[in-house]
PDB file of C-alpha atoms and ligand atoms in Angstrom:
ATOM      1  CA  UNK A   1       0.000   0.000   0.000  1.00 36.00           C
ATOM      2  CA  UNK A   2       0.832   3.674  -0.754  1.00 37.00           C
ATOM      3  CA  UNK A   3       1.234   6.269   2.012  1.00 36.00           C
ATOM      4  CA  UNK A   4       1.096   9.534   0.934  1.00 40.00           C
ATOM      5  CA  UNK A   5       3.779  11.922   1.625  1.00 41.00           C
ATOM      6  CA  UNK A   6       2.449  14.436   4.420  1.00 41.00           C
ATOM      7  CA  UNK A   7       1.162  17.737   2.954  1.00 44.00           C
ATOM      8  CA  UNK A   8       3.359  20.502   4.246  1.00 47.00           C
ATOM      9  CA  UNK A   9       1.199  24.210   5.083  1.00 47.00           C
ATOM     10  CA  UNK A  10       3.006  27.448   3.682  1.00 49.00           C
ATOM     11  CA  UNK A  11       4.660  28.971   6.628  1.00 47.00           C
ATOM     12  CA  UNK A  12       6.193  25.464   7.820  1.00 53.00           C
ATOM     13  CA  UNK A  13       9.927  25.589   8.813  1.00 67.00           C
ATOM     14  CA  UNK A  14      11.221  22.452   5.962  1.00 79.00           C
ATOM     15  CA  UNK A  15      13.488  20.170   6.853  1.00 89.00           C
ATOM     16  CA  UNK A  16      16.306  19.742   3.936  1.00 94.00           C
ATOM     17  CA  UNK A  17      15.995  16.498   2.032  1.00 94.00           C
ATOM     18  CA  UNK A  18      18.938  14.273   1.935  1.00 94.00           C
ATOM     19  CA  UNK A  19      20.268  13.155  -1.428  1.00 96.00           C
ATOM     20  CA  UNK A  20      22.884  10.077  -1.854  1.00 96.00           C
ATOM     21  CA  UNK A  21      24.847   9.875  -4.991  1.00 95.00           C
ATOM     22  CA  UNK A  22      22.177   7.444  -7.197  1.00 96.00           C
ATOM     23  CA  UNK A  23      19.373   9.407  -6.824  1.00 96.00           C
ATOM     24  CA  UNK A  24      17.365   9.970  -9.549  1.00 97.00           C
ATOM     25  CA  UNK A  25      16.041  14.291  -9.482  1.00 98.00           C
ATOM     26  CA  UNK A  26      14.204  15.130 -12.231  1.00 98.00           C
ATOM     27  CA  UNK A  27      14.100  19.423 -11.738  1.00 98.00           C
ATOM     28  CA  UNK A  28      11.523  21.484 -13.952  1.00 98.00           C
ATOM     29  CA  UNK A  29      12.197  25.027 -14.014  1.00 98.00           C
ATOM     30  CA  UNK A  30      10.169  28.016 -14.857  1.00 97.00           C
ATOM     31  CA  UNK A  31      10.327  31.843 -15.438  1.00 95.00           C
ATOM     32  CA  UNK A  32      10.409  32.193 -11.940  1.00 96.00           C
ATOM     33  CA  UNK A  33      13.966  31.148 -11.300  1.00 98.00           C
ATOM     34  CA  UNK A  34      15.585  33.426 -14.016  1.00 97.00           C
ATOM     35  CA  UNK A  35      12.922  36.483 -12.005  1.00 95.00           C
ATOM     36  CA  UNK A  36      16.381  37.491  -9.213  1.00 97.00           C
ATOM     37  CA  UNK A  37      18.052  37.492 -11.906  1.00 97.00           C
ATOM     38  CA  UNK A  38      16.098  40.601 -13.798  1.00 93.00           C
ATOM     39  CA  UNK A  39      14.233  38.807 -16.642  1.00 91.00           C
ATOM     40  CA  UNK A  40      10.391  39.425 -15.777  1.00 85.00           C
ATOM     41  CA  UNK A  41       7.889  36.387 -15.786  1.00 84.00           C
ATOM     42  CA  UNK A  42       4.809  36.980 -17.806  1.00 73.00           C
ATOM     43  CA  UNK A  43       2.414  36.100 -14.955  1.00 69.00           C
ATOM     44  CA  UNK A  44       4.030  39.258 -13.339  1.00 70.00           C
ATOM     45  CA  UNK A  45       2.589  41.205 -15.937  1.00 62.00           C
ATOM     46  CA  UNK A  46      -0.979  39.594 -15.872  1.00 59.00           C
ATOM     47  CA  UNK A  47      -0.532  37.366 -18.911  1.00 58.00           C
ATOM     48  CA  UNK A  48       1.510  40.243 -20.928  1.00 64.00           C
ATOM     49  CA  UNK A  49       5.370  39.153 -21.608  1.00 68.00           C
ATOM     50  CA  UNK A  50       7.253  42.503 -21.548  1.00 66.00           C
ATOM     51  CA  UNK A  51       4.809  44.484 -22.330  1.00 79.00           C
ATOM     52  CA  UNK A  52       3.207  42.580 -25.416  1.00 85.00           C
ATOM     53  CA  UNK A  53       0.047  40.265 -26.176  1.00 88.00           C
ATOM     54  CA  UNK A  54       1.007  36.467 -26.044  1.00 88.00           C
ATOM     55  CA  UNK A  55      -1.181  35.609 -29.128  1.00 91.00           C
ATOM     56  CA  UNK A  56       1.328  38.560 -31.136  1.00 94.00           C
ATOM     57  CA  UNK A  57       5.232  37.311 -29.857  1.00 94.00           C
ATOM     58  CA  UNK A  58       4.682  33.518 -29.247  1.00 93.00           C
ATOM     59  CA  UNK A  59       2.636  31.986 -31.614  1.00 96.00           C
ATOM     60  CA  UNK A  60       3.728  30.670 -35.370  1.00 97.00           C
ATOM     61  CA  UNK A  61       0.406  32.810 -36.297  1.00 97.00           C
ATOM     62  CA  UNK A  62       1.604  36.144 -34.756  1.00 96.00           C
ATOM     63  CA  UNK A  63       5.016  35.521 -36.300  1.00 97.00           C
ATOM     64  CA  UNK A  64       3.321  35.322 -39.882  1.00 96.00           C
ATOM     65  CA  UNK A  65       1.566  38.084 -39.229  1.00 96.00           C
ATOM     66  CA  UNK A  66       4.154  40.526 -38.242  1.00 96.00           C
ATOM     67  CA  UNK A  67       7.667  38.814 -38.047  1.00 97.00           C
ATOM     68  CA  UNK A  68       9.701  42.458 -37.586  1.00 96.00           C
ATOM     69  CA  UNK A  69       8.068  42.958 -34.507  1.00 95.00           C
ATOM     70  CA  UNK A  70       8.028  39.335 -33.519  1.00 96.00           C
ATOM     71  CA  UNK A  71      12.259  39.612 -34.266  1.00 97.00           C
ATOM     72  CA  UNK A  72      12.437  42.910 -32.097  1.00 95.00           C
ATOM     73  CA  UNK A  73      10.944  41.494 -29.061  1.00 94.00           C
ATOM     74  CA  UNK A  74      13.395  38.465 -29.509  1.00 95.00           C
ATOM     75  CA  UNK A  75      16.065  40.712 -30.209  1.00 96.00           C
ATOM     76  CA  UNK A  76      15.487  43.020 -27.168  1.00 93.00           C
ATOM     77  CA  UNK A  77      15.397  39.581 -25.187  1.00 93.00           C
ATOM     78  CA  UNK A  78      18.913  38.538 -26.877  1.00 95.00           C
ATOM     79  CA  UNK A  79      20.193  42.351 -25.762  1.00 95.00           C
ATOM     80  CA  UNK A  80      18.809  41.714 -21.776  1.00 92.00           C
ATOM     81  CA  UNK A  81      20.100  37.945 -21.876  1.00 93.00           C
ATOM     82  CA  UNK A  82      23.209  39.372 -22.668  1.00 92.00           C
ATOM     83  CA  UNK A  83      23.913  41.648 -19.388  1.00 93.00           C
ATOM     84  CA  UNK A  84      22.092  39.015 -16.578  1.00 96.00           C
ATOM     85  CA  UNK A  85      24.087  36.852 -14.779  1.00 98.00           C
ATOM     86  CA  UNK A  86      22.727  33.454 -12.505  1.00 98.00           C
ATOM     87  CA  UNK A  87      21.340  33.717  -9.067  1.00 98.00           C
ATOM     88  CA  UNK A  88      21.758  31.359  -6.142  1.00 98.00           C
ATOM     89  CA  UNK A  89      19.037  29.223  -7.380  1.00 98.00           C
ATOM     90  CA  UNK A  90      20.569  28.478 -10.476  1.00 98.00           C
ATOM     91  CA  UNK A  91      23.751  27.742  -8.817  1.00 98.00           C
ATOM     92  CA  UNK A  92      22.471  25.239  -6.593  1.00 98.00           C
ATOM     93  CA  UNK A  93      21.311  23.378  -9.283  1.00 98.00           C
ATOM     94  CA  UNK A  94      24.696  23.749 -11.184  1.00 98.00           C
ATOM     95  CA  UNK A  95      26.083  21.751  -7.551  1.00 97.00           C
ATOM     96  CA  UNK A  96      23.235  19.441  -7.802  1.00 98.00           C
ATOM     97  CA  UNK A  97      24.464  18.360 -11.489  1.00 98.00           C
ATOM     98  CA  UNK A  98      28.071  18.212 -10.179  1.00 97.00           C
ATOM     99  CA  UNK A  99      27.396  15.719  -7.747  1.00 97.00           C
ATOM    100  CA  UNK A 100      24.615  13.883  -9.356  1.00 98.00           C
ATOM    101  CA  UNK A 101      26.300  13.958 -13.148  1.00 97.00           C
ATOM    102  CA  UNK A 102      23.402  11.944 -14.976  1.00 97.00           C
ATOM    103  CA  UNK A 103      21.232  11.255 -12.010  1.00 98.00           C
ATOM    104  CA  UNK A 104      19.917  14.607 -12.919  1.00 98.00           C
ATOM    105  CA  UNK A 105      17.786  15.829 -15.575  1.00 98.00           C
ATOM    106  CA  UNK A 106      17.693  19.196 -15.759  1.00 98.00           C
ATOM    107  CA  UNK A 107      14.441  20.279 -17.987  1.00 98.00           C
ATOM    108  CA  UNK A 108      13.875  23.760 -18.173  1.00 98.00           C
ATOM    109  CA  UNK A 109      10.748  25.929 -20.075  1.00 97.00           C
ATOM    110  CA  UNK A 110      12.741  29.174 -20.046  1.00 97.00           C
ATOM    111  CA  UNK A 111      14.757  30.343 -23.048  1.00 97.00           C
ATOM    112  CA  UNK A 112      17.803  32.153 -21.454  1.00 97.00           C
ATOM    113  CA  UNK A 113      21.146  30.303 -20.809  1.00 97.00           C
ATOM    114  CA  UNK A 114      21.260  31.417 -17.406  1.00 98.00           C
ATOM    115  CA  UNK A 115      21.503  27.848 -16.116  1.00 98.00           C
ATOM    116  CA  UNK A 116      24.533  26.795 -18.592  1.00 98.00           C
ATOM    117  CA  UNK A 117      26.212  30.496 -17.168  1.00 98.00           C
ATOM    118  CA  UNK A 118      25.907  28.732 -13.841  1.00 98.00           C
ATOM    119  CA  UNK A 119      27.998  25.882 -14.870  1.00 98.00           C
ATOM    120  CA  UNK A 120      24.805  23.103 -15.700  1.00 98.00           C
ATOM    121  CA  UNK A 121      25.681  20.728 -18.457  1.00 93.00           C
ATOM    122  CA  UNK A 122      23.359  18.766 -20.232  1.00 93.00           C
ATOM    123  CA  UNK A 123      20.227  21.680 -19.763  1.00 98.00           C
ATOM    124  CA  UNK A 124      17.269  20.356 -21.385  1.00 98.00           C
ATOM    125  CA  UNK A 125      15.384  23.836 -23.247  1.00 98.00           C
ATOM    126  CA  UNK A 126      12.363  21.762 -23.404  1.00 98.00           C
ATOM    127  CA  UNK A 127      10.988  25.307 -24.966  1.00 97.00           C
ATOM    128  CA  UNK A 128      14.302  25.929 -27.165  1.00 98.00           C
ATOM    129  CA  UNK A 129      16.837  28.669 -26.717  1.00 98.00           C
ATOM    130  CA  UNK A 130      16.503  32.335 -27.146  1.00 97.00           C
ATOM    131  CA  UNK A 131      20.366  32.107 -28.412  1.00 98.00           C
ATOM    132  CA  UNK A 132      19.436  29.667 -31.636  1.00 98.00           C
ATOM    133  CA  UNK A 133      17.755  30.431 -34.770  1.00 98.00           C
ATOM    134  CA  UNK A 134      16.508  28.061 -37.340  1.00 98.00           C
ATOM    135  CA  UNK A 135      14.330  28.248 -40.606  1.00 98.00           C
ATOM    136  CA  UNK A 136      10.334  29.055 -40.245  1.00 97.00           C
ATOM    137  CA  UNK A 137      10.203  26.180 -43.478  1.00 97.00           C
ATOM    138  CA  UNK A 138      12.911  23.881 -44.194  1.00 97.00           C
ATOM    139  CA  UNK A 139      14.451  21.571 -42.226  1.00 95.00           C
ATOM    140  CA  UNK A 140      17.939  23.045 -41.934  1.00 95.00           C
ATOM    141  CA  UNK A 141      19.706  22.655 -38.363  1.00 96.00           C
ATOM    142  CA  UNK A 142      19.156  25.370 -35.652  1.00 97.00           C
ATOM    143  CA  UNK A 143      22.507  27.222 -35.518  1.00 98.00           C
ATOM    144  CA  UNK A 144      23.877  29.565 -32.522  1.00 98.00           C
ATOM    145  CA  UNK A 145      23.206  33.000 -32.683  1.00 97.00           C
ATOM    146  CA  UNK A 146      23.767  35.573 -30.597  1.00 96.00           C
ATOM    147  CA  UNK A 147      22.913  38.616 -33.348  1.00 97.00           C
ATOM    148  CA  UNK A 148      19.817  40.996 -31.928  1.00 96.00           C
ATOM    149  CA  UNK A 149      17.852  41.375 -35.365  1.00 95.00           C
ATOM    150  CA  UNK A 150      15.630  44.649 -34.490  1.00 90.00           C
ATOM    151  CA  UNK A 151      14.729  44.863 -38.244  1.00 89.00           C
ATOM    152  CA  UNK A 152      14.559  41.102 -39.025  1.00 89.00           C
ATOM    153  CA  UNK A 153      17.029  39.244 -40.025  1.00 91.00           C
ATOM    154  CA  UNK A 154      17.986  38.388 -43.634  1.00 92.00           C
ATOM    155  CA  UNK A 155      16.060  35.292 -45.048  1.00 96.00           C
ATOM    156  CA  UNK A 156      17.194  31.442 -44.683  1.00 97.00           C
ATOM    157  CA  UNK A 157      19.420  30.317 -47.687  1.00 96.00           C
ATOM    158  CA  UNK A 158      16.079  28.172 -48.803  1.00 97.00           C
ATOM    159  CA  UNK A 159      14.130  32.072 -49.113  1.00 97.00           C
ATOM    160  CA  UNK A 160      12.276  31.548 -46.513  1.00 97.00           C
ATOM    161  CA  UNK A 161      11.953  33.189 -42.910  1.00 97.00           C
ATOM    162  CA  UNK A 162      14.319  32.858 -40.302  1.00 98.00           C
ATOM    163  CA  UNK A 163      12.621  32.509 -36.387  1.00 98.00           C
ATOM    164  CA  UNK A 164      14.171  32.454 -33.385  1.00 98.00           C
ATOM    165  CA  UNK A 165      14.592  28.739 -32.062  1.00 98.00           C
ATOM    166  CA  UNK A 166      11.927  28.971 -29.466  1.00 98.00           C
ATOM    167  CA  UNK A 167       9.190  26.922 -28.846  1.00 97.00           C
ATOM    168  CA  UNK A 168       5.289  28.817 -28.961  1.00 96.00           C
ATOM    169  CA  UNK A 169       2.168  28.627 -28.167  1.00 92.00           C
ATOM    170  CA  UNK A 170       0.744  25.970 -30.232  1.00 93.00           C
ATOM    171  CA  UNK A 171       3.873  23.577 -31.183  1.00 96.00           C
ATOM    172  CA  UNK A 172       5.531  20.519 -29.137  1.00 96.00           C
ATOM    173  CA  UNK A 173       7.720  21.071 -27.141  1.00 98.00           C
ATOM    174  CA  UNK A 174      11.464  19.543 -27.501  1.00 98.00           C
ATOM    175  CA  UNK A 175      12.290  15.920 -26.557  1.00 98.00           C
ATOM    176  CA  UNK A 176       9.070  14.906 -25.113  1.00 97.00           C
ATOM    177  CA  UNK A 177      10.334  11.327 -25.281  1.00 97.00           C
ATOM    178  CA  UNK A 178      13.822  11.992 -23.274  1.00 98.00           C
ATOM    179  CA  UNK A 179      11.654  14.269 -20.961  1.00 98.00           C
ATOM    180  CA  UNK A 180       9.158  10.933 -20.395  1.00 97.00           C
ATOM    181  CA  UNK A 181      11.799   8.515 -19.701  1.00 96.00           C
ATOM    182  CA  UNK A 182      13.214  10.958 -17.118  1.00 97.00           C
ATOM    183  CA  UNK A 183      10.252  11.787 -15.922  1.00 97.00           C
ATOM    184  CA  UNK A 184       9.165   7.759 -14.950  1.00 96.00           C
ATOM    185  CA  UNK A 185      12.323   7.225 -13.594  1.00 96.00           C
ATOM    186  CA  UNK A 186      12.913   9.362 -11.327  1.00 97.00           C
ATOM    187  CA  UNK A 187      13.042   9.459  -6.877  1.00 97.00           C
ATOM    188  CA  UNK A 188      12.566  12.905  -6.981  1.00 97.00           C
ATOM    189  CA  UNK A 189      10.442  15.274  -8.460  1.00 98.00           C
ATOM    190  CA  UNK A 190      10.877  19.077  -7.985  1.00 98.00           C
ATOM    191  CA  UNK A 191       9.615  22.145  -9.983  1.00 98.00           C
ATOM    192  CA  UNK A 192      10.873  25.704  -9.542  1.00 98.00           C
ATOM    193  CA  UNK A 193       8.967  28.841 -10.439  1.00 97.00           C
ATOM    194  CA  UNK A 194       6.088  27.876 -12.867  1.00 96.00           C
ATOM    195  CA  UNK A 195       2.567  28.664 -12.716  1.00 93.00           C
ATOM    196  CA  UNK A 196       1.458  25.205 -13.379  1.00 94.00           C
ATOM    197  CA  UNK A 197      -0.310  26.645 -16.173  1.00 90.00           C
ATOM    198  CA  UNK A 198       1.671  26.330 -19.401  1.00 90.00           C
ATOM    199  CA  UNK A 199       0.724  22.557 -20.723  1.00 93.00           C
ATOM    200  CA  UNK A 200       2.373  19.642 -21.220  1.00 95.00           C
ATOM    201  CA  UNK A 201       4.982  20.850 -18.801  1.00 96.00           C
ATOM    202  CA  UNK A 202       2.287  21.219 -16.202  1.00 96.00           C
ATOM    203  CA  UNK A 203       1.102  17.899 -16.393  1.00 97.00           C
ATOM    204  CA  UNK A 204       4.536  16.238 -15.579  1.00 98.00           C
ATOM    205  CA  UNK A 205       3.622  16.368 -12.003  1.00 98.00           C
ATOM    206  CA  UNK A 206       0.736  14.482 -12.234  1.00 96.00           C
ATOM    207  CA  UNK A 207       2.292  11.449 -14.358  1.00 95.00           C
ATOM    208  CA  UNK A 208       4.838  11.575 -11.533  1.00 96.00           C
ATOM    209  CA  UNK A 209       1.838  11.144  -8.846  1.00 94.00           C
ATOM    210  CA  UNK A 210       0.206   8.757 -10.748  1.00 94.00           C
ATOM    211  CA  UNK A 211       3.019   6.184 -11.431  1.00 94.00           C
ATOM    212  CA  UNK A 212       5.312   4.553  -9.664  1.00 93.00           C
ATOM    213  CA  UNK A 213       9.032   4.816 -10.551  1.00 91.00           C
ATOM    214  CA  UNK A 214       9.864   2.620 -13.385  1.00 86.00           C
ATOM    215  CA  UNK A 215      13.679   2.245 -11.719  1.00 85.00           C
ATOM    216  CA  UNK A 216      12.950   1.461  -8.181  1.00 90.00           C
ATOM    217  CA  UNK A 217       8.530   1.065  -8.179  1.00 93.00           C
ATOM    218  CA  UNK A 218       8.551   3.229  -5.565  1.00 95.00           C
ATOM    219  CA  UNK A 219       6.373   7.041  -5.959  1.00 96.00           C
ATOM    220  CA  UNK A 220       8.589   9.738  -6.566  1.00 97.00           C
ATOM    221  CA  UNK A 221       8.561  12.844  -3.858  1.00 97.00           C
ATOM    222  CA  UNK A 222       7.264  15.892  -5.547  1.00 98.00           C
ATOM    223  CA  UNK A 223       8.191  18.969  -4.300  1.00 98.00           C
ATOM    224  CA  UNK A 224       7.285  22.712  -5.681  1.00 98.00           C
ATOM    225  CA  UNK A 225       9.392  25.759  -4.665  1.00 98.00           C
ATOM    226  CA  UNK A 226       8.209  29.299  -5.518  1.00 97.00           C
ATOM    227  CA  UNK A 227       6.274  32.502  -4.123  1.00 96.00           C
ATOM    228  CA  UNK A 228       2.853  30.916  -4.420  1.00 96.00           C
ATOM    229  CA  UNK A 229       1.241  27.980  -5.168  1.00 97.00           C
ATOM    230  CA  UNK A 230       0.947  27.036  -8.735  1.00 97.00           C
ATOM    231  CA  UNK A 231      -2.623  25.907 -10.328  1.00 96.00           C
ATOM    232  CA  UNK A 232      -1.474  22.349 -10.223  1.00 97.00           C
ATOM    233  CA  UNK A 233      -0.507  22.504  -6.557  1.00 97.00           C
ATOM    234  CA  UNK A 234      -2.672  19.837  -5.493  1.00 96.00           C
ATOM    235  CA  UNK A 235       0.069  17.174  -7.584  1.00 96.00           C
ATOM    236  CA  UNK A 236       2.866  17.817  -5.271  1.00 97.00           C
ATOM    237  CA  UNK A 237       3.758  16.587  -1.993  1.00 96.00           C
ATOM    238  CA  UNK A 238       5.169  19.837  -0.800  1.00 96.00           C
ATOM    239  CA  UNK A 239       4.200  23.217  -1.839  1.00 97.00           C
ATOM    240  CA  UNK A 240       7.916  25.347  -0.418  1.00 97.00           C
ATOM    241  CA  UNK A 241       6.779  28.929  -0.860  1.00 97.00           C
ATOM    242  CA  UNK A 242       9.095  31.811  -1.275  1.00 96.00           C
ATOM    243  CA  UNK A 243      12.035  33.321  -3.373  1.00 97.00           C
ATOM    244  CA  UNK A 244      14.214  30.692  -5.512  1.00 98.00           C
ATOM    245  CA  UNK A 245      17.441  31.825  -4.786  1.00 98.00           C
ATOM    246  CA  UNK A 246      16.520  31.666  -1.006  1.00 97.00           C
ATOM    247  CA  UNK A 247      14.886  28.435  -0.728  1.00 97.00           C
ATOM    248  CA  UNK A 248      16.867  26.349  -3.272  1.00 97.00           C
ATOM    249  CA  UNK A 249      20.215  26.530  -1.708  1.00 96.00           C
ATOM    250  CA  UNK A 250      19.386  24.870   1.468  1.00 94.00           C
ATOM    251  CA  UNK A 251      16.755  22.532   0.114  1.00 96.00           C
ATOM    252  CA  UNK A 252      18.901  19.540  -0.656  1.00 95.00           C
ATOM    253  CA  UNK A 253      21.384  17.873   1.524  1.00 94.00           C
ATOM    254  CA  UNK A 254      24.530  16.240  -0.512  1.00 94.00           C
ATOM    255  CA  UNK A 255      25.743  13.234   1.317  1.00 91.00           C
ATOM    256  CA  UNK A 256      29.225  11.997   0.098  1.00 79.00           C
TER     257      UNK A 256
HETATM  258  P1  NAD B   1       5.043  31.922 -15.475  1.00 56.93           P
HETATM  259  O1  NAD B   1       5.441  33.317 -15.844  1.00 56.93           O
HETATM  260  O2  NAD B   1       3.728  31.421 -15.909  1.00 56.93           O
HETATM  261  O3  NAD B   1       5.089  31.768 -13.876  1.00 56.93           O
HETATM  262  C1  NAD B   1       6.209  32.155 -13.138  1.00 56.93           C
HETATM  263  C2  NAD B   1       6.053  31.655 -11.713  1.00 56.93           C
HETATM  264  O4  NAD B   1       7.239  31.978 -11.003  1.00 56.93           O
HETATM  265  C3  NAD B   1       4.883  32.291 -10.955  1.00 56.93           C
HETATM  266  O5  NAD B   1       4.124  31.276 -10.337  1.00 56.93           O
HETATM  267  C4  NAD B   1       5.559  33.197  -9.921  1.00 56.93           C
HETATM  268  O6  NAD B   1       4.852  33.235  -8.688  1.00 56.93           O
HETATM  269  C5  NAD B   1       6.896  32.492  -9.726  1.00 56.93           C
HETATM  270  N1  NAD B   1       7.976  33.379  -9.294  1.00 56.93           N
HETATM  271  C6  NAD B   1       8.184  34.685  -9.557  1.00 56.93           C
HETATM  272  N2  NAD B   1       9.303  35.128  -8.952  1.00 56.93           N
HETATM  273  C7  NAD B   1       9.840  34.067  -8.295  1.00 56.93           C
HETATM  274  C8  NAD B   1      11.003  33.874  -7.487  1.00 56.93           C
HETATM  275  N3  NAD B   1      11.870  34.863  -7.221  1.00 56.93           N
HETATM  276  N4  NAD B   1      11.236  32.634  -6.983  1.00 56.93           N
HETATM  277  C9  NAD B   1      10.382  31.604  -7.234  1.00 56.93           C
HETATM  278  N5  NAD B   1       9.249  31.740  -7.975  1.00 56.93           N
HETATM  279  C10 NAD B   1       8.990  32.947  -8.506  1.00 56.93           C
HETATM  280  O7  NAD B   1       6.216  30.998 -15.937  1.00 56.93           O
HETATM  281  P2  NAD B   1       6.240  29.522 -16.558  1.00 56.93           P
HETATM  282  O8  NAD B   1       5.320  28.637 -15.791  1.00 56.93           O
HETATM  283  O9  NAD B   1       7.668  29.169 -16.686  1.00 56.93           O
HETATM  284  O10 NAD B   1       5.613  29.680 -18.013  1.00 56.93           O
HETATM  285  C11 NAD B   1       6.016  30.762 -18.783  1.00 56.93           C
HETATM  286  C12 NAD B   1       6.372  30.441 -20.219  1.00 56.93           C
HETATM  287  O11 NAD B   1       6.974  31.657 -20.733  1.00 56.93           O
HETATM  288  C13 NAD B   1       7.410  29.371 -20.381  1.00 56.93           C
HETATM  289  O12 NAD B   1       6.991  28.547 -21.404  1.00 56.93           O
HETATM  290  C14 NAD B   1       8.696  30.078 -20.803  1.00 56.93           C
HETATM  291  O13 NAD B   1       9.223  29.500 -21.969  1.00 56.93           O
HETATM  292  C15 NAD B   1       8.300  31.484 -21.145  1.00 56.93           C
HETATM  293  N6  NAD B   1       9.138  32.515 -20.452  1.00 56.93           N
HETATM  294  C16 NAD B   1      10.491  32.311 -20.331  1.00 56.93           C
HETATM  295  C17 NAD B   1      11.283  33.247 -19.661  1.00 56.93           C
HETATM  296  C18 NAD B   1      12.772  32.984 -19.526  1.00 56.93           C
HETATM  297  O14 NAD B   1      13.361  32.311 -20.368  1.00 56.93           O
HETATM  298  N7  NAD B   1      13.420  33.461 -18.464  1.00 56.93           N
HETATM  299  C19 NAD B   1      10.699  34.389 -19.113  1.00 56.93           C
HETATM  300  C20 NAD B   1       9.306  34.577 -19.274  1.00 56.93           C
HETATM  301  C21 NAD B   1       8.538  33.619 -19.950  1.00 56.93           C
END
């Protein structure tokens, strides 16, 4: 029989949880974690991303309709990307990784490298890379690119439009089958700073609740950290609320 983990209430003093060398953490992190670091969530701004409609900078139909302005808002990203640098939270995860190595999966939604700046290998942009740009038609690789196009930039070698590498509104997100595999076999789940809102990276949670590890049959611990609760709150074990780069440093417990 299963016995569910405790429910923790906000406000509870947590315990850190102890991690050996084998255990499997599977981390999902949102716009919230990159938020100490200066680059705004769009909850913050009541669905608005900087400023702009959702429907016009991160969806394939907005991009068709106006691809200049869909370019400057990338562009302007590129040029704030640029200048931020990684917060504690993202740090702690970079230790994680160094003691884990491929015990960890490291799945994030945001776009901005601020995880690799910390010194994370392997980062999985399940929602691509603000840094990449591939072709809107053919099926030439995504190349690196740090360039800030405020005009557009000059069409694929095919004719066609360039995009930025990201993932919207509307498409699949990347590696769904890496990110599945992960996802089943892991001790640990934890998300950081995500609304529980954007879908099918919301959902993981709720696999994760509803089957057992396929490594050791066991359920995973799921475990949210961020200022409030997220809309799919009632999938995790633990609801840790406050700042990222407070709580995430202390929340694990390496044991050699
Ligand atoms: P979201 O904007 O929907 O939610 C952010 C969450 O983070 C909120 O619940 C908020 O309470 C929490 N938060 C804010 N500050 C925090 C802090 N200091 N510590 C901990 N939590 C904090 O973000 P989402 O769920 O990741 O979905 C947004 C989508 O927009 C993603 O798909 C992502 O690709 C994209 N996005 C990316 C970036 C980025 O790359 N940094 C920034 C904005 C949006």
């Amino acid at each position: 029989m299963v016995v569910p983990l405790p429910r923790v209430a906000p406000g509870t003093a947590f315990p850190p949880i102890p991690i050996q060398r084998g255990t499997r953490v599977f981390v999902l992190t949102g716009a919230g974690i990159s938020a100490e670091s200066g680059i705004r969530t769009f909850r913050d701004s009541g669905g608005l991303w900087e400023q702009h409609d959702i429907e016009d900078v991160a969806t394939p139909e907005g991009f068709l309709r106006n691809p200049r302005l869909v370019w400057r808002f990338y562009s302007e990203r590129r040029q704030q990307a640029a200048c931020v640098a990684p917060n504690p939270a993202h740090h702690a995860l970079a230790r994680l990784g160094a003691f884990l190595g491929d015990d960890l999966f490291l799945c994030t939604q945001n776009v901005d490298p601020l995880h690799e700046r910390a010194g994370s290998r392997a980062v999985h942009h399940m929602h691509g890379e603000l840094f990449r740009t591939c072709c809107f038609e053919c099926d030439r690789p995504s190349f690196a690119d740090e360039k800030a196009y405020l005009e557009g930039p000059p069409p694929c070698e095919c004719g066609a439009l360039l995009r930025p590498d990201v993932v919207w509104f509307g498409e699949m997100p990347k590696g769904m089958d890496r990110i599945g595999e992960a996802v089943s076999a892991c001790d640990i789940f934890l998300t950081v700073g995500s609304s529980g809102s954007v879908y099918p990276a919301a959902g993981l949670v709720s696999h994760v609740r509803n089957f057992p590890s396929a490594h050791t049959g066991r359920f995973a611990r799921t475990i949210y950290i961020g200022l409030e609760r997220p809309e799919n709150a009632h999938s995790f074990d633990e609801c840790r609320l406050g700042k990222a780069g407070e709580l995430l440093p202390e929340l694990f417990l390496l044991e050699e």
